[in-house]
GROMACS .gro file of C-alpha atoms in nm:
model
  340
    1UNK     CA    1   0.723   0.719   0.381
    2UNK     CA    2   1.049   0.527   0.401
    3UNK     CA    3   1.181   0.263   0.124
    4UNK     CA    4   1.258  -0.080   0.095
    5UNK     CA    5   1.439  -0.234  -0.181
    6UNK     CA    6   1.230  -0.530  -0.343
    7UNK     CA    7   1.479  -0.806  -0.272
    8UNK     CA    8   1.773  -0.794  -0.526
    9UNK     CA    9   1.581  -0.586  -0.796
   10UNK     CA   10   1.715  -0.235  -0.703
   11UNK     CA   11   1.331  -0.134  -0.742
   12UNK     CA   12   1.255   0.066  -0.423
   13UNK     CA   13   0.886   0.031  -0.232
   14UNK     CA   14   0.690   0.195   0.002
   15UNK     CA   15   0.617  -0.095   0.286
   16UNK     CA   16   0.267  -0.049   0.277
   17UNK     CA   17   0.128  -0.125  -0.075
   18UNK     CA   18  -0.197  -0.067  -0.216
   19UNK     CA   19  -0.364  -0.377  -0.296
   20UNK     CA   20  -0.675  -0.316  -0.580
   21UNK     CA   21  -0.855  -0.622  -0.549
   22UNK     CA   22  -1.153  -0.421  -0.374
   23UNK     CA   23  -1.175  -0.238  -0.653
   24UNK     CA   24  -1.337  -0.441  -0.886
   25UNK     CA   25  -1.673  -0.320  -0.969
   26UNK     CA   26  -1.870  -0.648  -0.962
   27UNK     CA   27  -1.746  -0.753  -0.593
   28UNK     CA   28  -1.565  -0.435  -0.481
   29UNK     CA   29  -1.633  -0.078  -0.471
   30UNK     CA   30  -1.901  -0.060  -0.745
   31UNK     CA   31  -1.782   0.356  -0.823
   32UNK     CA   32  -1.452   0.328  -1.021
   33UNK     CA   33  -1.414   0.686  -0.976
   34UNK     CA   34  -1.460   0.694  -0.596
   35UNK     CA   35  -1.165   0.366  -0.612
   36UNK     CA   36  -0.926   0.648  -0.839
   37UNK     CA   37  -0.953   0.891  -0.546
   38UNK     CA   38  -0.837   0.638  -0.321
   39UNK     CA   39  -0.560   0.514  -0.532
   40UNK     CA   40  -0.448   0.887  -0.614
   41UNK     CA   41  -0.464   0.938  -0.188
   42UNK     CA   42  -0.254   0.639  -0.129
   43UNK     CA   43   0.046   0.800  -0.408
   44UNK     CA   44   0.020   1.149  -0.240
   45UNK     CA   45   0.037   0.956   0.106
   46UNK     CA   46   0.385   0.811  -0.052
   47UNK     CA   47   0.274   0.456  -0.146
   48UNK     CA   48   0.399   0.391  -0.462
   49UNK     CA   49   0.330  -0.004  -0.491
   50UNK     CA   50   0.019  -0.110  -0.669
   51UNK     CA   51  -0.093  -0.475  -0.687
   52UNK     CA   52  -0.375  -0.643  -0.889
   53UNK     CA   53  -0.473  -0.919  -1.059
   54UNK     CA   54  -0.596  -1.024  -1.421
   55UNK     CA   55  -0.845  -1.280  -1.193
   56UNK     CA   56  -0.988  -0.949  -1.014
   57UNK     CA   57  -1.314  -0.843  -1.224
   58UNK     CA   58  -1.209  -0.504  -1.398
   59UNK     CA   59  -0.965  -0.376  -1.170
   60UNK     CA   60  -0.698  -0.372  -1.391
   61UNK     CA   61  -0.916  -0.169  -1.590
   62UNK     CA   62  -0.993   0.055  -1.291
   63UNK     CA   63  -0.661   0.094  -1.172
   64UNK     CA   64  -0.508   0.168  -1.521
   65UNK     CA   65  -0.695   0.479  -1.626
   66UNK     CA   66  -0.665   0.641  -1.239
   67UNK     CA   67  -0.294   0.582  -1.324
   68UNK     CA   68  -0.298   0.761  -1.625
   69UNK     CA   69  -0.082   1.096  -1.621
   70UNK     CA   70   0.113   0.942  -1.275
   71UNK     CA   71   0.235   0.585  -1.445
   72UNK     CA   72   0.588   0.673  -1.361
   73UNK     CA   73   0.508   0.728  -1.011
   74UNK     CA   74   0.447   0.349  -0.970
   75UNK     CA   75   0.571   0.037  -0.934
   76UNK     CA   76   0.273  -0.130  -1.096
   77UNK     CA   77   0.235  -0.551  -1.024
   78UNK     CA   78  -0.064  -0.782  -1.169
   79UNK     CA   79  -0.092  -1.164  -1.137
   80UNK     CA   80  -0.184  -1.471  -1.409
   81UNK     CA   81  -0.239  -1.810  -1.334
   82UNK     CA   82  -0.598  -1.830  -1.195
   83UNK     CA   83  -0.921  -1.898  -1.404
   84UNK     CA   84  -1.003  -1.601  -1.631
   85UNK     CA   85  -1.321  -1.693  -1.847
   86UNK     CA   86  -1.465  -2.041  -1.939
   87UNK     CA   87  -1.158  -2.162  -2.131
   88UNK     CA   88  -1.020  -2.402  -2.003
   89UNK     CA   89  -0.663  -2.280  -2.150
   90UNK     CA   90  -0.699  -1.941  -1.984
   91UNK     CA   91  -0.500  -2.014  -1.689
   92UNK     CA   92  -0.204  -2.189  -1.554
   93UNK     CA   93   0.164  -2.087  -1.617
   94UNK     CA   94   0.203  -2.253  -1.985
   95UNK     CA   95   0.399  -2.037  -2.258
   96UNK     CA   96   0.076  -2.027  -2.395
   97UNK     CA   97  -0.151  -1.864  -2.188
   98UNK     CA   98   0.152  -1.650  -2.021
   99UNK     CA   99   0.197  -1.470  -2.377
  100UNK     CA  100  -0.212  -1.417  -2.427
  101UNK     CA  101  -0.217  -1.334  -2.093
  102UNK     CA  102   0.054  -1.025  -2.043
  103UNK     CA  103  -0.063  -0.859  -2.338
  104UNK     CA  104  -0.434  -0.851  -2.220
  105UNK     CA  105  -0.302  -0.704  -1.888
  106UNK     CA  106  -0.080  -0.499  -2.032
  107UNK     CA  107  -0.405  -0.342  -2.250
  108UNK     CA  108  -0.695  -0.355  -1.956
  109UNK     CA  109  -0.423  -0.155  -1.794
  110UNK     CA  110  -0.333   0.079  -2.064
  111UNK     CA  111   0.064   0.081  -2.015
  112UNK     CA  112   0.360  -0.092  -2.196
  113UNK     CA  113   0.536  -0.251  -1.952
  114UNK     CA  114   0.454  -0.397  -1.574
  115UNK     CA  115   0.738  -0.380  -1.310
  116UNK     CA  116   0.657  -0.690  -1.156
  117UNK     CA  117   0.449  -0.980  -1.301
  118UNK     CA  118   0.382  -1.271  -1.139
  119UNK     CA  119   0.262  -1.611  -1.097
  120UNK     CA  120  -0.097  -1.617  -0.935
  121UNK     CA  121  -0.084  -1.966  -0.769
  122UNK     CA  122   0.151  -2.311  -0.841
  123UNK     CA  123   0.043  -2.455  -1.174
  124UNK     CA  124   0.150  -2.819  -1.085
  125UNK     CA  125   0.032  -2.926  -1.475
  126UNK     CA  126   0.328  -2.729  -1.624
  127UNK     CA  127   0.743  -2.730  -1.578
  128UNK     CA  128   0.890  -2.451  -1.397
  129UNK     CA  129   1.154  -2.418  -1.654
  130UNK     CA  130   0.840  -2.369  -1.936
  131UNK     CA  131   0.714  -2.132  -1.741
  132UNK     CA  132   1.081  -1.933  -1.647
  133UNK     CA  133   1.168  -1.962  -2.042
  134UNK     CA  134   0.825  -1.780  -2.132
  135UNK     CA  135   0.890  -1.533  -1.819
  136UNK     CA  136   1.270  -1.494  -1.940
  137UNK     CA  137   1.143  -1.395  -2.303
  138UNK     CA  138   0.888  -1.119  -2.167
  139UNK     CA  139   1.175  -0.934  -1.964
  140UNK     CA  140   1.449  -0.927  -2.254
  141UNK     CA  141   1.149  -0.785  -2.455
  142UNK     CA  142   1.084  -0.493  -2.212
  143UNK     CA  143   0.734  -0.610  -2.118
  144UNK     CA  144   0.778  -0.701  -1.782
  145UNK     CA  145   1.034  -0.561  -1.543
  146UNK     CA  146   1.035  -0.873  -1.287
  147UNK     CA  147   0.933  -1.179  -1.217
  148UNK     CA  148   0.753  -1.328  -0.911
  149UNK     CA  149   0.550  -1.634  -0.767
  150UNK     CA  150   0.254  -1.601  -0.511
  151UNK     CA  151   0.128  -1.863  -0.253
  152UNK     CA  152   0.428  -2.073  -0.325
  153UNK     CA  153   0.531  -2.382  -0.100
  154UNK     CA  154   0.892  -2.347   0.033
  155UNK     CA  155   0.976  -2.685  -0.223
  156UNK     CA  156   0.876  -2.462  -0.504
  157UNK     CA  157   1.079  -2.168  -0.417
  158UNK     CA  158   1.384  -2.362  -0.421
  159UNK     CA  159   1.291  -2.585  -0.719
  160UNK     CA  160   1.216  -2.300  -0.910
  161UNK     CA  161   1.573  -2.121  -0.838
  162UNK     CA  162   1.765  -2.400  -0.913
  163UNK     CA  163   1.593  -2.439  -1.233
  164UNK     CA  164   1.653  -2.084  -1.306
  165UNK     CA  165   2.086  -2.135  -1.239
  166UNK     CA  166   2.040  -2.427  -1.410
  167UNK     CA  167   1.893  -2.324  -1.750
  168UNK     CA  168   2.021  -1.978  -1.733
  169UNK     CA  169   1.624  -1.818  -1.707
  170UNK     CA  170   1.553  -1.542  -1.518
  171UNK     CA  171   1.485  -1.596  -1.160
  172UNK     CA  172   1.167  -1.487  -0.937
  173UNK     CA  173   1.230  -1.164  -0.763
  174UNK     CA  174   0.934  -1.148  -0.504
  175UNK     CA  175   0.727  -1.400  -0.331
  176UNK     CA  176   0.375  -1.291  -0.239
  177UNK     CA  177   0.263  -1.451   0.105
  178UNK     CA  178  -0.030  -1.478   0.337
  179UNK     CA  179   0.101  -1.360   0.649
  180UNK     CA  180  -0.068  -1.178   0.970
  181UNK     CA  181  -0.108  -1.210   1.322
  182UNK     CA  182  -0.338  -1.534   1.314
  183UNK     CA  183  -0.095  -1.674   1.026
  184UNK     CA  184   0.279  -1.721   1.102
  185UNK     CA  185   0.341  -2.037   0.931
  186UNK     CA  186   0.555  -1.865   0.697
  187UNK     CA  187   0.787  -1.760   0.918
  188UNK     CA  188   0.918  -2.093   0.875
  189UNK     CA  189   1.057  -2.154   0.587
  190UNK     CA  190   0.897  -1.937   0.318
  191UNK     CA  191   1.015  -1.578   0.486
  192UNK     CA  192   1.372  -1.703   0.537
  193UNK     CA  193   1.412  -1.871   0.196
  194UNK     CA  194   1.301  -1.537   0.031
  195UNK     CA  195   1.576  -1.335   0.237
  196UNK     CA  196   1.813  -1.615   0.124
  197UNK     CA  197   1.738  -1.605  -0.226
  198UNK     CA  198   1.740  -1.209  -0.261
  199UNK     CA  199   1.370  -1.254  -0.266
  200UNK     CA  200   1.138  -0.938  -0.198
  201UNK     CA  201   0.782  -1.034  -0.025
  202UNK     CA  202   0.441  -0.869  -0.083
  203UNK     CA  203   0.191  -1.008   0.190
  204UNK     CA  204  -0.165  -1.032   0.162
  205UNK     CA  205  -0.422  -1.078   0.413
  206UNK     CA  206  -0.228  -0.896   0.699
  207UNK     CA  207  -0.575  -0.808   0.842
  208UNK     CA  208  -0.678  -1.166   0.865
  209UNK     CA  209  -0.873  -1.100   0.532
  210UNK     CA  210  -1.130  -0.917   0.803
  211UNK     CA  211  -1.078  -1.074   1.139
  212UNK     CA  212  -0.835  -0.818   1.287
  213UNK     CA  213  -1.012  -0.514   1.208
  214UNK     CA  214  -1.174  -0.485   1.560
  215UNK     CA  215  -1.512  -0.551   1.366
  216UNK     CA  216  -1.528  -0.904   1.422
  217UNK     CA  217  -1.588  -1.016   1.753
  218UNK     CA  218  -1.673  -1.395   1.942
  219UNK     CA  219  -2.044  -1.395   2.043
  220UNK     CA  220  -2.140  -1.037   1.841
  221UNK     CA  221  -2.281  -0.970   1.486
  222UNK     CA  222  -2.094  -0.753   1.253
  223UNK     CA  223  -2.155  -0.600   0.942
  224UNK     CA  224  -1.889  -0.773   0.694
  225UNK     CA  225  -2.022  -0.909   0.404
  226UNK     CA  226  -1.811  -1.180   0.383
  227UNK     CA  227  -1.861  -1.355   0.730
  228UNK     CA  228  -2.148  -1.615   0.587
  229UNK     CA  229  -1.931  -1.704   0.309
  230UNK     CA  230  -1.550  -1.756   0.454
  231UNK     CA  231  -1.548  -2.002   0.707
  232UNK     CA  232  -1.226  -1.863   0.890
  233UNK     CA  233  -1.444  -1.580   1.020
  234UNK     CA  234  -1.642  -1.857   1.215
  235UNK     CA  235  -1.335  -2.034   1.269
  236UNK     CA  236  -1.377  -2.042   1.676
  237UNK     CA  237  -1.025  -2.110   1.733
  238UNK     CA  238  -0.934  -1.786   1.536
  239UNK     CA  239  -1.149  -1.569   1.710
  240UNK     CA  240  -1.056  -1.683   2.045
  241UNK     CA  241  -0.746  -1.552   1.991
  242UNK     CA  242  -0.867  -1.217   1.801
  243UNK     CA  243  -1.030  -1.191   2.195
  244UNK     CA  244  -0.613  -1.198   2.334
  245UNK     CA  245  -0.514  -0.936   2.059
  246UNK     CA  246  -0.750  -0.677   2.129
  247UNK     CA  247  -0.700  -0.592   2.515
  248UNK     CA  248  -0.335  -0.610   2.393
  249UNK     CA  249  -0.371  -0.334   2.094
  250UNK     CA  250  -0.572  -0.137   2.353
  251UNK     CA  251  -0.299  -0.155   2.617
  252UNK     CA  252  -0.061  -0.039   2.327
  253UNK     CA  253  -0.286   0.234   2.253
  254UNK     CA  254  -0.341   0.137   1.958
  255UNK     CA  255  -0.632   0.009   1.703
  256UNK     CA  256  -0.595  -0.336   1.589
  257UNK     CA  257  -0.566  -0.227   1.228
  258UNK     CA  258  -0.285  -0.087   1.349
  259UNK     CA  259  -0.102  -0.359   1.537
  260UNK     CA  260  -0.170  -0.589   1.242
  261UNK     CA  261  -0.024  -0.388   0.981
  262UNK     CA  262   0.271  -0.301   1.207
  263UNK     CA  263   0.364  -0.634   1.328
  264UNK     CA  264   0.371  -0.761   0.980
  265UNK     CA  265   0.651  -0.500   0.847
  266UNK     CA  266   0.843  -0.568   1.127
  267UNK     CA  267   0.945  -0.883   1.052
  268UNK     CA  268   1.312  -0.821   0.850
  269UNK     CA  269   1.182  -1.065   0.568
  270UNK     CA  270   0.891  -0.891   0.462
  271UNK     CA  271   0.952  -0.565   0.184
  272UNK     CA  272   0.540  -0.435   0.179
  273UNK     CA  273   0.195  -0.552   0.301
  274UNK     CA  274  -0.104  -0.503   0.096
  275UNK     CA  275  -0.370  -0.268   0.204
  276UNK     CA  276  -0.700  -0.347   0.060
  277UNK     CA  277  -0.967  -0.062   0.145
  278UNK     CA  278  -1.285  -0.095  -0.069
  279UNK     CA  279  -1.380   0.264   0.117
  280UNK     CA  280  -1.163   0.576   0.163
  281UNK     CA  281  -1.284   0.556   0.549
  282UNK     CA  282  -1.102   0.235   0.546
  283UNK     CA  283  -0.803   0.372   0.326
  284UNK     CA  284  -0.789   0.645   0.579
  285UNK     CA  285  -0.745   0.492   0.879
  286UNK     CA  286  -0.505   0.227   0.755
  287UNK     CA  287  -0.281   0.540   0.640
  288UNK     CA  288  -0.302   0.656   1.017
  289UNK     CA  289  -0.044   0.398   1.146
  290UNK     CA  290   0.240   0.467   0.847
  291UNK     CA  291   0.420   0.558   1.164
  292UNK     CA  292   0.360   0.270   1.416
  293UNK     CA  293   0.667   0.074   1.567
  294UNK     CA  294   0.592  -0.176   1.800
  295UNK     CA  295   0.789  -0.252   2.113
  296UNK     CA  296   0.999  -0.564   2.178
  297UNK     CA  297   0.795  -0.609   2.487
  298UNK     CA  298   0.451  -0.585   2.221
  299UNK     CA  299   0.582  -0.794   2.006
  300UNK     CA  300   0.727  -1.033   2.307
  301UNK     CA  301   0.323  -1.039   2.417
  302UNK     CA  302   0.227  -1.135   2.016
  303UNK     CA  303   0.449  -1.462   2.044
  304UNK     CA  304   0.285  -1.573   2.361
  305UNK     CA  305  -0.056  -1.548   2.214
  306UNK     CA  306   0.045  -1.670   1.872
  307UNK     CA  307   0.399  -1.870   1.871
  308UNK     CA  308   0.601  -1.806   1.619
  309UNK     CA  309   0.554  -2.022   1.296
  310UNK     CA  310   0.222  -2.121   1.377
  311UNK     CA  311  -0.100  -2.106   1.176
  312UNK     CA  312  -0.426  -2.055   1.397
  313UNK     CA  313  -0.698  -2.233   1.153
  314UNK     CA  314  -0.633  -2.159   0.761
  315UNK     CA  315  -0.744  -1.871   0.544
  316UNK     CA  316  -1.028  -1.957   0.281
  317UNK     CA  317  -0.822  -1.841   0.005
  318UNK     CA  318  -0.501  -2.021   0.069
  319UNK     CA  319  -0.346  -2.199  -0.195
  320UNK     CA  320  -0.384  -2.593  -0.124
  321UNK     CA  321  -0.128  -2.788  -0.281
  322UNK     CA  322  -0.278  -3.085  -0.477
  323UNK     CA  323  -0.172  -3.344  -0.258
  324UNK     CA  324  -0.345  -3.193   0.046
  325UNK     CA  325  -0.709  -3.151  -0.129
  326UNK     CA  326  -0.682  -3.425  -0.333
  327UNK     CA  327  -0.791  -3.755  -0.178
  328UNK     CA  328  -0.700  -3.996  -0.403
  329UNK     CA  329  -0.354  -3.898  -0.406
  330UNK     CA  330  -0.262  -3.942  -0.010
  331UNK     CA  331  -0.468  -4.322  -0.062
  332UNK     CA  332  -0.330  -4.648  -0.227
  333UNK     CA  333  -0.583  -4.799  -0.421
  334UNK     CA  334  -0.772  -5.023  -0.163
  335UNK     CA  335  -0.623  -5.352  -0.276
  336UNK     CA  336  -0.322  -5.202  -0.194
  337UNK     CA  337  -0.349  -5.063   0.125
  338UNK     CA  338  -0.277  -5.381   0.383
  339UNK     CA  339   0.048  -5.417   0.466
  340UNK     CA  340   0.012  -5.850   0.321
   0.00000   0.00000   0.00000
């Protein structure tokens, strides 16, 4: 397995990281112990990224005690910001949930510090600079080793370095993006603002979030779960183009798994993509194409079908900013809305 540096940090990473959102028993693999082989195969394969999430059932739970006896192997990263319980206060990026917060990861996963914490999705109710002072305090504690943002619109990235220079706070490290074959959007703006900044990127959803595993096909049944209850695995535009990939991947000799993990890494702005097996069948064959390097003239093809920068439909999951699902604040109030 080679190494990437994680932006500026001097922390080195395996490209692909092991994502443990799967691993949740409520929605995920319901064995925890089956989920600690898996994790334990992915460290011997070389990875040596972990990500999870304090919004992701018990899988900081899960992952800390399969981590036990190897915690220095890792470069261990969990999220905040989303929803956790019925309070209404146990969310966001306030210093007062980010305090409460870190030290309830920090015990579900049984260590002392995390290497990189960060920020689950935009809070637009709190001010950066709240949010980089409470960060700030955590690192000069020892607590956290890095900071980073996830989802973030290319406004925020820069707003939230210049408040950082500004105020003197510690700046975010990593950006965590959606990004995959069907998804290029960020190749805009947000992939060349984190290079810019010294920014490292983790990407999620480099498999479509199921669409480019060769199990989901126009006019066929599958067996994901999920396809009743995400619409972008309907989407028709998405899987029109799914139909381009796969003679492609099979020309390449290749399995789409395959083509979609290794077209992501390629890009020079991205540091590791998530894997996120809830088997070890899955787990295995994702650790089959560690040593995939696609062609100019492959990845020549992959811009014809998908041009670069663009989005093909939008991923369930993707954070909305407010002014996008919010109605009321793209509209004047009616009285307001003729021009005399």
């Amino acid at each position: 397995m080679h190494y990437r540096t994680l932006g500026r940090t001097g922390i080195k990473v395996s490209p692909y990281a092991l994502g443990a959102m799967m691993f949740a028993t409520s929605f995920g693999n319901p064995d925890p112990d089956d989920s600690a082989r898996m994790i334990h195969k992915a460290l011997d394969a070389g990875i040596n990224f972990v990500d999870t999430a304090d919004a992701y059932g018990d899988s900081e739970e899960v992952v800390g005690k399969a981590l036990r006896g190897r915690r220095d192997d890792v470069v261990l990263a969990t999220k905040f910001g989303r929803q956790v319980g019925d309070d209404p206060h146990h969310q966001g990026a306030s210093r007062r949930w980010i305090v409460t917060a870190v030290e309830n990861s920090l015990r579900r996963l049984g260590v002392d510090h995390i290497d990189l914490y960060q920020l689950h999705r935009t809070d637009p109710a709190t001010d950066v600079e709240e949010t980089l002072s409470a960060l700030t305090d955590l690192l000069r504690a020892g607590k956290i080793r890095a900071i980073g943002t996830s989802q973030s619109l290319a406004s925020d990235i820069v707003e939230a370095q210049w408040v950082a220079e500004r105020s003197g706070l510690a700046r975010f490290r990593a950006e965590q993006a959606a990004y995959s074959l069907l998804n290029r959007g960020v190749e805009r703006e947000v992939l060349p603002l984190a290079e810019r900044f010294g920014m490292g990127t983790l990407i999620w959803g480099p498999l479509g979030q199921g669409l480019l595993t060769g199990r989901v096909r126009k006019g066929e049944r599958n067996d994901l779960r999920r396809t009743h209850l995400l619409k972008h695995l309907t989407d028709e535009r998405r899987l029109d183009v799914v139909e381009q990939l796969v003679p492609l991947a099979a020309e390449a000799g290749l399995p789409m798994t395959h083509l979609a993990m290794a077209f992501v890494i390629a890009h020079p702005g991205v540091t590791s993509a998530l894997l996120g097996p809830r088997t070890m069948p899955q787990l295995d064959d994702l650790l089959a194409g560690v040593e995939v390097r696609l062609t100019d003239d492959v990845l020549d093809r992959i811009d014809e079908i998908v041009p670069p920068g663009t989005n093909i439909g939008t991923l369930d999951q993707n954070y909305q900013p407010p002014a996008v699902h919010d109605a009321g604040l793209r509209r004047r109030p009616l009285a307001e809305r003729a021009a005399a």
